[in-house]
Short mmCIF file of C-alpha atoms and ligand atoms in Angstrom, two decimals:
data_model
loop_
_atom_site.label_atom_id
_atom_site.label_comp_id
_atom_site.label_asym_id
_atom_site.label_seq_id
_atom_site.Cartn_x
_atom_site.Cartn_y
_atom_site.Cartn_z
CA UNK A 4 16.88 -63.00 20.03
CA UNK A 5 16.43 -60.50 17.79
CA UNK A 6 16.51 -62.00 14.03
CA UNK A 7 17.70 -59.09 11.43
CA UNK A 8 16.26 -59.27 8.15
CA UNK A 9 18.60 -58.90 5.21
CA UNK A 10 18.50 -56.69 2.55
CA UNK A 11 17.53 -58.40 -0.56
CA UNK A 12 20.38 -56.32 -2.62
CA UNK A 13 23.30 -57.33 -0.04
CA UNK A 14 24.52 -60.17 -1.84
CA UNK A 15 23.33 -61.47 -5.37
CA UNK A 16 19.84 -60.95 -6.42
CA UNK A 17 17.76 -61.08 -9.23
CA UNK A 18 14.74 -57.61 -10.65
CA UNK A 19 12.07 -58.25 -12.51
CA UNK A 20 10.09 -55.91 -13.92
CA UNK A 21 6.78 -56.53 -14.07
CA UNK A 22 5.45 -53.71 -16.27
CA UNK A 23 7.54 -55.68 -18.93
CA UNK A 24 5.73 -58.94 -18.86
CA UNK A 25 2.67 -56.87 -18.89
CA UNK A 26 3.67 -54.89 -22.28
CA UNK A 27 4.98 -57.81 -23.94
CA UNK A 28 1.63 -59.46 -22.95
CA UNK A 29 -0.13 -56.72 -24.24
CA UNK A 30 2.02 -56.94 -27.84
CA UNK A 31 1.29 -60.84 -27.63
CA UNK A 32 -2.63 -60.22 -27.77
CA UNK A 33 -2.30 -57.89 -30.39
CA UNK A 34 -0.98 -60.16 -33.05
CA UNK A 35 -3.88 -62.66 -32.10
CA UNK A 36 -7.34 -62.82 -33.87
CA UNK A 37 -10.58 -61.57 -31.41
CA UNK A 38 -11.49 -65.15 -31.06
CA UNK A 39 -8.20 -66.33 -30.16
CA UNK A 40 -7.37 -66.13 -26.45
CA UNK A 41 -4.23 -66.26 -24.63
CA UNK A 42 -3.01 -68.68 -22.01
CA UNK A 43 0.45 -67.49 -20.50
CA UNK A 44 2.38 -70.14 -19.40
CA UNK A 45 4.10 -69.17 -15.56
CA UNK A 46 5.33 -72.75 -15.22
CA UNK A 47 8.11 -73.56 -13.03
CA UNK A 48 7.95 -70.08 -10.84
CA UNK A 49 7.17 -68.07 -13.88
CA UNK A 50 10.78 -68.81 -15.61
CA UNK A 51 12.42 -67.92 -12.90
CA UNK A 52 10.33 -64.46 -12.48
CA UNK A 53 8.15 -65.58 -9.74
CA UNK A 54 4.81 -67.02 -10.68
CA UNK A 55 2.79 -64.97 -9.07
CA UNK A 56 4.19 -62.02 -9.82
CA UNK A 57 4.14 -63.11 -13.62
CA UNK A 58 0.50 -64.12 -13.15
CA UNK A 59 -0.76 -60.64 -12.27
CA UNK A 60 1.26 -58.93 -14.40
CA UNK A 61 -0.16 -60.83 -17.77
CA UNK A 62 -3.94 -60.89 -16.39
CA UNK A 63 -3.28 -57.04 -16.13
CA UNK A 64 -2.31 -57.65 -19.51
CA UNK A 65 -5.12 -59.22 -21.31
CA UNK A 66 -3.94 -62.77 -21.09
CA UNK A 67 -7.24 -64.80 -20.23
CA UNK A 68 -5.68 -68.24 -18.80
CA UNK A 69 -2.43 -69.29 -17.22
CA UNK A 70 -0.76 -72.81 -17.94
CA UNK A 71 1.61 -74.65 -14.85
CA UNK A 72 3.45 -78.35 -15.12
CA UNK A 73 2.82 -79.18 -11.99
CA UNK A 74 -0.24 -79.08 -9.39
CA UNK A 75 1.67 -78.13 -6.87
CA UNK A 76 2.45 -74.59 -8.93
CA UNK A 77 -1.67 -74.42 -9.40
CA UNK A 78 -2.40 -74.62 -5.66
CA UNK A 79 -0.06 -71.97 -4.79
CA UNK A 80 -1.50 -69.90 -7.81
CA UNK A 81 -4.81 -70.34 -6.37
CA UNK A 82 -3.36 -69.82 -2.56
CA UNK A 83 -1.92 -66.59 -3.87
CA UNK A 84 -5.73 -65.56 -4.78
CA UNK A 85 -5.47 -65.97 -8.45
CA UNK A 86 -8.56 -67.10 -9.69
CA UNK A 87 -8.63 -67.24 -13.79
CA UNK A 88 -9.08 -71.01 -15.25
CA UNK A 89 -5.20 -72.51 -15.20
CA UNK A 90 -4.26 -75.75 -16.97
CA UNK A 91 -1.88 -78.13 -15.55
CA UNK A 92 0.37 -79.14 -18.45
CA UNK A 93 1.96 -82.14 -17.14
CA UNK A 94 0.43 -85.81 -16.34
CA UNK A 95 -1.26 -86.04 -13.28
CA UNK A 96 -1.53 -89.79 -12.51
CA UNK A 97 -2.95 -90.83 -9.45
CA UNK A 98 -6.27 -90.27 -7.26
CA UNK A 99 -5.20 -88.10 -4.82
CA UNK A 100 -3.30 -85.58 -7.14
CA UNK A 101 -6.60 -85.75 -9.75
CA UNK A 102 -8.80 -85.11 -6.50
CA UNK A 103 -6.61 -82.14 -5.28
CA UNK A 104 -6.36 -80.64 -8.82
CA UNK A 105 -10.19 -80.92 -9.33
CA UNK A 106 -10.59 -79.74 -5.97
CA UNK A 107 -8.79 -76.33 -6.33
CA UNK A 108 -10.67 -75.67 -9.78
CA UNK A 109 -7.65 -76.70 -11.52
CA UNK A 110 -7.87 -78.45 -15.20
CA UNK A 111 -6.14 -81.52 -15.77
CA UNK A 112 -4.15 -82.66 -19.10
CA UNK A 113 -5.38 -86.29 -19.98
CA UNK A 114 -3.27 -88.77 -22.74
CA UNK A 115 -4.96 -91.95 -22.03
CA UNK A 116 -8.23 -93.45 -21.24
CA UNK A 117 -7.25 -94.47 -17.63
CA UNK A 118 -6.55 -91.10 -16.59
CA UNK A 119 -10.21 -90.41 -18.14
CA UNK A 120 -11.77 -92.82 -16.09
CA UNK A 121 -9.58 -91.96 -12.80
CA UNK A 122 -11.26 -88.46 -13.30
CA UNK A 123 -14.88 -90.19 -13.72
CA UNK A 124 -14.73 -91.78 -11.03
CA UNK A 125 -13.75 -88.57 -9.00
CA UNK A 126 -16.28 -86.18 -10.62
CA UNK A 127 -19.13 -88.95 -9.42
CA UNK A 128 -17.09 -88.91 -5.44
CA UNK A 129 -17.53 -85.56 -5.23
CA UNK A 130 -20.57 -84.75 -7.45
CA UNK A 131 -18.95 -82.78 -9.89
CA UNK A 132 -18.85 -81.73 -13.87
CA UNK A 133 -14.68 -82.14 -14.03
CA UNK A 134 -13.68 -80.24 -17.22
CA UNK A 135 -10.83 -81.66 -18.84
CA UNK A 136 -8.44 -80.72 -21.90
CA UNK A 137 -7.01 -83.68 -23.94
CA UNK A 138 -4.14 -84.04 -24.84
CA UNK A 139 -2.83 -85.49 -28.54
CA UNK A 140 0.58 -86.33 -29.53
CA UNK A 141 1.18 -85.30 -32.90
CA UNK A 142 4.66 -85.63 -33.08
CA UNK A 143 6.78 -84.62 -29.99
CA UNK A 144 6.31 -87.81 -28.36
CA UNK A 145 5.86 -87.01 -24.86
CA UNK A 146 2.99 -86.46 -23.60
CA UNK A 147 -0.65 -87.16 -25.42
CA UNK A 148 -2.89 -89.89 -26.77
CA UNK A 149 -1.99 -91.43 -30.63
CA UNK A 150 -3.69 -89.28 -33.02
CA UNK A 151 -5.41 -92.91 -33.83
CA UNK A 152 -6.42 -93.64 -30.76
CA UNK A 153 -8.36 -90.08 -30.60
CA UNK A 154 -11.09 -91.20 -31.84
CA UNK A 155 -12.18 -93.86 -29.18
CA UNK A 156 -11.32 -91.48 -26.58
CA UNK A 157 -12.81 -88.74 -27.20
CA UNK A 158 -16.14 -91.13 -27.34
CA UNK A 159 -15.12 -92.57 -23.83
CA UNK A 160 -15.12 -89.00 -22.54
CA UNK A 161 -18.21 -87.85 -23.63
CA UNK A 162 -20.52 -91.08 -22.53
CA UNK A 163 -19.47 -90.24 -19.08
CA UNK A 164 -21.68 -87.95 -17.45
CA UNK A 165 -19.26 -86.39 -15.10
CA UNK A 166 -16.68 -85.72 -17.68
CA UNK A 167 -16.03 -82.67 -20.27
CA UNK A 168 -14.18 -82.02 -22.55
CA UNK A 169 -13.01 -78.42 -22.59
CA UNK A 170 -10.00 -78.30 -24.49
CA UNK A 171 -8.09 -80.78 -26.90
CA UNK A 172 -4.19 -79.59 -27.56
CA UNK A 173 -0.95 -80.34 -28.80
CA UNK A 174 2.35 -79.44 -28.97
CA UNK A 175 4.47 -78.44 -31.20
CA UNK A 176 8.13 -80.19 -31.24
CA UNK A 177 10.40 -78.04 -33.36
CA UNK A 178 8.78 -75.12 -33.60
CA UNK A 179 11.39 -72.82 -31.30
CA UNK A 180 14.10 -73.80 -33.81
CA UNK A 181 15.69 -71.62 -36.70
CA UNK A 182 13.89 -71.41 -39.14
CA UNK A 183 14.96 -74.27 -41.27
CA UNK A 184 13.06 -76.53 -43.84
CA UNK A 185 13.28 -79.07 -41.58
CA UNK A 186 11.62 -77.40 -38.61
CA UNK A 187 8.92 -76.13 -41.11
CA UNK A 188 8.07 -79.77 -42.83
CA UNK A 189 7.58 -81.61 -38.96
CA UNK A 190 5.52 -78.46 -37.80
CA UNK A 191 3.32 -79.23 -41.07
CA UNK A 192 2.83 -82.15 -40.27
CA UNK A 193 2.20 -81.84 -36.89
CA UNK A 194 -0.46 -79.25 -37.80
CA UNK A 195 -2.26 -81.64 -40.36
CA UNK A 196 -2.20 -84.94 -38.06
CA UNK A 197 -4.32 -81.99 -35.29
CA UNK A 198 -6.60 -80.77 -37.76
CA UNK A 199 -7.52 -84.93 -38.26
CA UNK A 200 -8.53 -85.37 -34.25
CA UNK A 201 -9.94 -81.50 -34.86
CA UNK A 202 -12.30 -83.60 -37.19
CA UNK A 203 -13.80 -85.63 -35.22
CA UNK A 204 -15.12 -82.75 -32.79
CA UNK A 205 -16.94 -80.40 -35.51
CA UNK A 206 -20.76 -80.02 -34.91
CA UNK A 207 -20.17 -79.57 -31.14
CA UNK A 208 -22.67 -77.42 -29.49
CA UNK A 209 -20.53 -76.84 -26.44
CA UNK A 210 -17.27 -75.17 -27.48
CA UNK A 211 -13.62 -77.64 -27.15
CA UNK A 212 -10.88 -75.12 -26.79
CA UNK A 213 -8.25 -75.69 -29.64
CA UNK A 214 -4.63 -74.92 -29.12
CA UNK A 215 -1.60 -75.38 -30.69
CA UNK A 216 1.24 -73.23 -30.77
CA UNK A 217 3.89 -72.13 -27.86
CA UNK A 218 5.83 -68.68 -28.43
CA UNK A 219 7.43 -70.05 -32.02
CA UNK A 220 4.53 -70.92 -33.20
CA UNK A 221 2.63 -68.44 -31.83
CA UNK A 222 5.13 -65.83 -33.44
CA UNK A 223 5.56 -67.87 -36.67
CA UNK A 224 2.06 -68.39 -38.03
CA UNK A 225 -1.50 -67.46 -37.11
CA UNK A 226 -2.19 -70.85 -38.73
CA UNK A 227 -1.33 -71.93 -35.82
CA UNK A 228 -3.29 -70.29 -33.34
CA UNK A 229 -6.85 -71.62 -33.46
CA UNK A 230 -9.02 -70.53 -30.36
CA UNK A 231 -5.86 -70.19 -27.81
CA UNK A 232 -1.90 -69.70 -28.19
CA UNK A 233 0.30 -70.80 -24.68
CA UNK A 234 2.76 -68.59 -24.25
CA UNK A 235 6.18 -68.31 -22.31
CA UNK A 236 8.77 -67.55 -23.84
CA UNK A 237 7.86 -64.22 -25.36
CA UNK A 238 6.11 -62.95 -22.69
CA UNK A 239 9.17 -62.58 -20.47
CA UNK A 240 10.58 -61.20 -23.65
CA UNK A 241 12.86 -63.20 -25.97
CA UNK A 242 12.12 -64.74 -29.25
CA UNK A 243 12.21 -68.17 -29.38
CA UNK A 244 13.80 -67.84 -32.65
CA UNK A 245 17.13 -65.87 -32.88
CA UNK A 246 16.10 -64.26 -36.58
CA UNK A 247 12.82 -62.74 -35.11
CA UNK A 248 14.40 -61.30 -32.32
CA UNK A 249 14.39 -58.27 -33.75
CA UNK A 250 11.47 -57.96 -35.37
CA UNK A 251 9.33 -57.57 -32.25
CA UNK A 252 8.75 -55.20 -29.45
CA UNK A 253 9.69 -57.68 -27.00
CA UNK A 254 11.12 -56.00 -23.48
CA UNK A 255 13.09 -58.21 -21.27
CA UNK A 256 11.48 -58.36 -17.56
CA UNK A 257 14.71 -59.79 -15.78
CA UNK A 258 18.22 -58.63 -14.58
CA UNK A 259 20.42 -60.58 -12.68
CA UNK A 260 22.75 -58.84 -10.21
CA UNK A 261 25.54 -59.16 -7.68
CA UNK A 262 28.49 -57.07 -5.29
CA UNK A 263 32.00 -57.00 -5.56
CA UNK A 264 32.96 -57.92 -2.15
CA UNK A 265 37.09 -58.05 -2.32
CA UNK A 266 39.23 -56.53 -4.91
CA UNK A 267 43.06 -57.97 -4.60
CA UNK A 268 46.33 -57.05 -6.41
CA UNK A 269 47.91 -60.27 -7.64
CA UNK A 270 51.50 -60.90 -9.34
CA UNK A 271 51.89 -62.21 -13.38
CA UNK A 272 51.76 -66.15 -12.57
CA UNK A 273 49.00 -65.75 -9.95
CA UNK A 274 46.67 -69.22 -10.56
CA UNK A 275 43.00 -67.91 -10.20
CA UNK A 276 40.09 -70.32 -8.62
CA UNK A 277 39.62 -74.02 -8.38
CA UNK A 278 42.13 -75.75 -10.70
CA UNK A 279 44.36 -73.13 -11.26
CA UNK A 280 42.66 -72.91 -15.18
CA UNK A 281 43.49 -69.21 -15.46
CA UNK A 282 46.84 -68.05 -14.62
CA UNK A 283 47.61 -63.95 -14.69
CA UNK A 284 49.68 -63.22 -17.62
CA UNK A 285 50.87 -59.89 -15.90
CA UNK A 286 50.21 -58.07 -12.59
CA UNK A 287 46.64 -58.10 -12.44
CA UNK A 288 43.71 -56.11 -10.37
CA UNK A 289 40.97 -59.19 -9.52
CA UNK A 290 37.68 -58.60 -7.72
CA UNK A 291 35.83 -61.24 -6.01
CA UNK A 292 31.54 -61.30 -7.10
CA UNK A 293 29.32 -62.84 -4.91
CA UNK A 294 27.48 -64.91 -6.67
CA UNK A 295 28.02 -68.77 -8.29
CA UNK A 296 26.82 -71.71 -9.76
CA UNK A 297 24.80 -72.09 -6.64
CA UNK A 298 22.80 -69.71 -7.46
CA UNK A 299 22.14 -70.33 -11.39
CA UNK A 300 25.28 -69.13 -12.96
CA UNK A 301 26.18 -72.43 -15.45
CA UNK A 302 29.54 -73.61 -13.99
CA UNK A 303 29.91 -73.73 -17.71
CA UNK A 304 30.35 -70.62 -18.36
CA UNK A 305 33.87 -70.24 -16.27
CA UNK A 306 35.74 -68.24 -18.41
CA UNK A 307 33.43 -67.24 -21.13
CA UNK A 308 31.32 -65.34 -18.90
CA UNK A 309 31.24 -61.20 -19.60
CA UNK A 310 30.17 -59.00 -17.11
CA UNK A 311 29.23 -55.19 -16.83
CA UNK A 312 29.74 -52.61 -14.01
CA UNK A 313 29.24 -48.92 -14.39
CA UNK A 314 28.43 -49.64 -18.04
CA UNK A 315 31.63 -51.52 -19.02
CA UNK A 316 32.18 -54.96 -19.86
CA UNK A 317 34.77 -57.41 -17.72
CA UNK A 318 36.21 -60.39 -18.14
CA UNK A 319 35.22 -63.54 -15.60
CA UNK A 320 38.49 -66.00 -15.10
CA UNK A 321 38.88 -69.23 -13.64
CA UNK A 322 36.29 -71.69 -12.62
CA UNK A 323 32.76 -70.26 -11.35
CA UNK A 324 32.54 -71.85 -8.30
CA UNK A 325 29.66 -72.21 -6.01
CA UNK A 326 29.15 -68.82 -4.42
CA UNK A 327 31.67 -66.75 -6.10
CA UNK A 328 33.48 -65.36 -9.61
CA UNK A 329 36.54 -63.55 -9.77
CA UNK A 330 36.44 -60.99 -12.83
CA UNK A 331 39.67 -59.10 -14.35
CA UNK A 332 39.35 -55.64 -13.61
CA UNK A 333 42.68 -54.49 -14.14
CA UNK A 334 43.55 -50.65 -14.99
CA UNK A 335 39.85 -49.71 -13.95
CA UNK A 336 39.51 -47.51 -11.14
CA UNK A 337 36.31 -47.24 -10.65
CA UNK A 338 34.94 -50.62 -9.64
CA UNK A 339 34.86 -51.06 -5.74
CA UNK A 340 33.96 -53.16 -3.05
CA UNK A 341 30.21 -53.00 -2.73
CA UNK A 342 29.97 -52.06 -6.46
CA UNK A 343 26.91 -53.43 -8.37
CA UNK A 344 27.82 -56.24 -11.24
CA UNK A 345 24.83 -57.01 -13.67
CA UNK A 346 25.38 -60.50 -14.96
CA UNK A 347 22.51 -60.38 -17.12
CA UNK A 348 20.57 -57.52 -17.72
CA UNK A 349 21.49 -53.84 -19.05
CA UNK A 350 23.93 -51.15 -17.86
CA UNK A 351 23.97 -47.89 -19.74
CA UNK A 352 24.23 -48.93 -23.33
CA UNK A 353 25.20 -52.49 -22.80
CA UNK A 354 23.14 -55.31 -22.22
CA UNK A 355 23.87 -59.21 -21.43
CA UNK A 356 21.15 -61.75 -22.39
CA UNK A 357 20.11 -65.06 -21.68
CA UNK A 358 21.02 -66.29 -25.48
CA UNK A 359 24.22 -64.87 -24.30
CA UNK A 360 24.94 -67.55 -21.75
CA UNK A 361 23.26 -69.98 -23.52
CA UNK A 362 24.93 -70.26 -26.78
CA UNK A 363 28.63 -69.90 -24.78
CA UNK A 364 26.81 -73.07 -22.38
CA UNK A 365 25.47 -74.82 -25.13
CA UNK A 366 22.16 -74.48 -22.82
CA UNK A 367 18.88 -72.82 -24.19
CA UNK A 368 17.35 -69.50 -23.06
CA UNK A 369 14.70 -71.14 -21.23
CA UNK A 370 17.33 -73.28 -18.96
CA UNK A 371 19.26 -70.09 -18.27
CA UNK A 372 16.37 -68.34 -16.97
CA UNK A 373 14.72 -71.17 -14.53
CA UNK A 374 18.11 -72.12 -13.58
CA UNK A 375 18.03 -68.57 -10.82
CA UNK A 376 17.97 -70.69 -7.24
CA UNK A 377 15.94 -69.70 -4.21
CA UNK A 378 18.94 -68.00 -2.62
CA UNK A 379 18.62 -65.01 -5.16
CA UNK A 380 15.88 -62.93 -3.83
CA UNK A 381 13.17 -61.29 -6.38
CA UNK A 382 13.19 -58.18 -6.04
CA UNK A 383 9.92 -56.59 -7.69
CA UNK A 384 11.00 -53.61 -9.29
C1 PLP B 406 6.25 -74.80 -21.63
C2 PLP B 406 5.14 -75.03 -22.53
C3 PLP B 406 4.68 -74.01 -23.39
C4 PLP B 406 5.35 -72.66 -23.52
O1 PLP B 406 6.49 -72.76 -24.33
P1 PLP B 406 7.34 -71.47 -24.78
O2 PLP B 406 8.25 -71.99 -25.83
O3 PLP B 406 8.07 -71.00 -23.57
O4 PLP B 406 6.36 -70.47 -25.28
C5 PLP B 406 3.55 -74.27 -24.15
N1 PLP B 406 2.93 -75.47 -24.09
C6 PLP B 406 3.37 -76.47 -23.30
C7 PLP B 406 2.65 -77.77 -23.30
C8 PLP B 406 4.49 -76.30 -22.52
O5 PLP B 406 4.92 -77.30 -21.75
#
């Protein structure tokens, strides 16, 4: 049998534009000091863009390291063929996971002193120098060692002769909000209880990469960038912070789009979609999009959502449901079945953006944008 390959526009699909990522890479390093490097961060398949994709696109523009959560998305980095240092953000915790991360000249994040000790014990296995960054909790209260218990570590590390320490970071926990007193007095803080561990690490002949700041931060204040920024947000081109979203040169990378694959002619009274929670107030002209909640369109969006086709905006009613919207076109005669809908993205003059779903979701721009499922192809425009 003869298995046909679809086309990845016949349905619902999502572009990215790589040249994008690349600019807004290229903008990133330009606000950043000579001695300040930049680590994009292409966690969880590049927000949605495709991690690979993403990678080569910010090495091409001047970004020096990448940054994943798991080890899982640092093998298939490395798979893929990229080869710059990555750093696995989240908490490895066991000896096989340490071994395979070490292994495939991944770094691993540290908080405590048993994680330091796992990764001894490995280095001396396999007869290795395992570079590590460690990790300090300054005030987000996730991951990291106590800013008091710094101190001891950091000694524990460096009496073990198959251990070093590359990097020490933090993170910052309110930096991507508005931009508030509030936001400003914890990020102070943050930055002072840092510059205490920093401390205890001057006088080092061997360099320990500093870093700090995310996109808010790294957009906020070059206070906050010491010897490396990690960056996601911005680089896929939004603001973390709604008031500066203007202010910079930022080019979004993705667009989101879907068919029309039925248009029907329904009666005033007509209950649309699951629940019957839009009903036509007067003869109406529906068409049916492929593409739902399935595929990363927040359920709870149903009938908030806008859409635009041939430059114009339309209404979405009733309840998104898992593969399909209806939208209202009535007294528009141009929209057809096979015609292109961009759900996010720009048309002509108009463009939809990810702050646009997520304030009407009450979600967050980075939710929006690695919420896009495997059944949307990428297509690499
Ligand atoms: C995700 C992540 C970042 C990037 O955050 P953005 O707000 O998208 O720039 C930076 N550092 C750590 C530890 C992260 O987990």
């Amino acid at each position: 049998m003869l298995l046909a390959k679809t086309n990845p526009r016949h349905r619902a699909w999502v572009e990215i534009n790589p040249d994008a990522i690349e600019e807004n890479t290229k903008f990133i390093k330009s606000i950043l000091s000579k001695n300040c490097s930049l680590m994009a961060v292409v966690k969880a398949d590049g927000y949605g863009h495709g991690a690979t994709t993403v990678s080569k696109a910010v090495l091409k523009g001047g970004a020096e390291n990448l940054g994943v959560a798991t080890l899982q998305e640092g093998i298939d980095l490395r798979r893929d063929g990229i080869e710059c240092p990555i750093l696995v953000l989240g908490n490895l915790i066991n000896h096989d996971d340490l071994t395979a991360c070490i292994d495939s000249d991944l770094i691993p994040t540290l908080s405590t002193y048993e994680q330091a000790a796992l990764c001894q014990k490995i280095g001396k296995e396999i007869n290795k120098q395992v570079k590590i960054h460690l990790k300090i909790d300054t005030g987000m209260t996730r991951l990291g060692c106590e800013v008091e218990a710094a101190e001891e570590l950091i000694k524990y590390i460096d009496s073990q002769s198959n251990l070093s320490l590359a990097g020490i970071y933090s993170h910052l926990a309110l930096a991507d909000c508005s931009l508030n007193e509030r936001s400003a007095k914890v990020t102070a803080e943050q930055k002072k209880k840092f510059d205490r561990v920093l401390k205890l690490i001057t006088n080092r002949r061997n360099g320990v990469c500093k870093h700090l700041a995310n996109s808010a931060g790294t957009l906020k204040d070059s206070e906050l960038h010491y010897d490396m920024v990690r960056v996601g947000l911005a680089l896929y081109g939004y603001s973390p912070i709604m008031q500066f979203q203007k202010n910079f040169a930022l080019r979004s990378a993705l667009a989101v789009k879907a068919r029309v694959t039925l248009i029907r002619d329904v009666p005033v009274g007509t209950g649309v979609s699951y629940g019957h929670n839009y009903i036509t107030s007067a003869p109406s002209r529906l068409a049916v999009v492929a593409i739902g909640y399935a595929d990363g369109v927040p359920r709870a969006l149903s009938g908030q959502l806008s859409v635009l086709i041939n430059g114009k905006f339309f209404s979405q009613v009733g309840s998104i449901t898992m593969d399909q919207l209806v939208i209202d076109i009535t007294n528009s005669f141009d929209v057809e079945v096979g015609s292109i809908v961009t759900l996010l993205g720009s048309d002509g003059e108009k463009t939809i953006t990810p702050y646009d779903w997520s304030e009407a979701s009450r979600s967050i721009p980075w939710e929006i944008l690695c919420g896009f499922k495997y059944r949307l192809p990428r297509v690499v425009i």
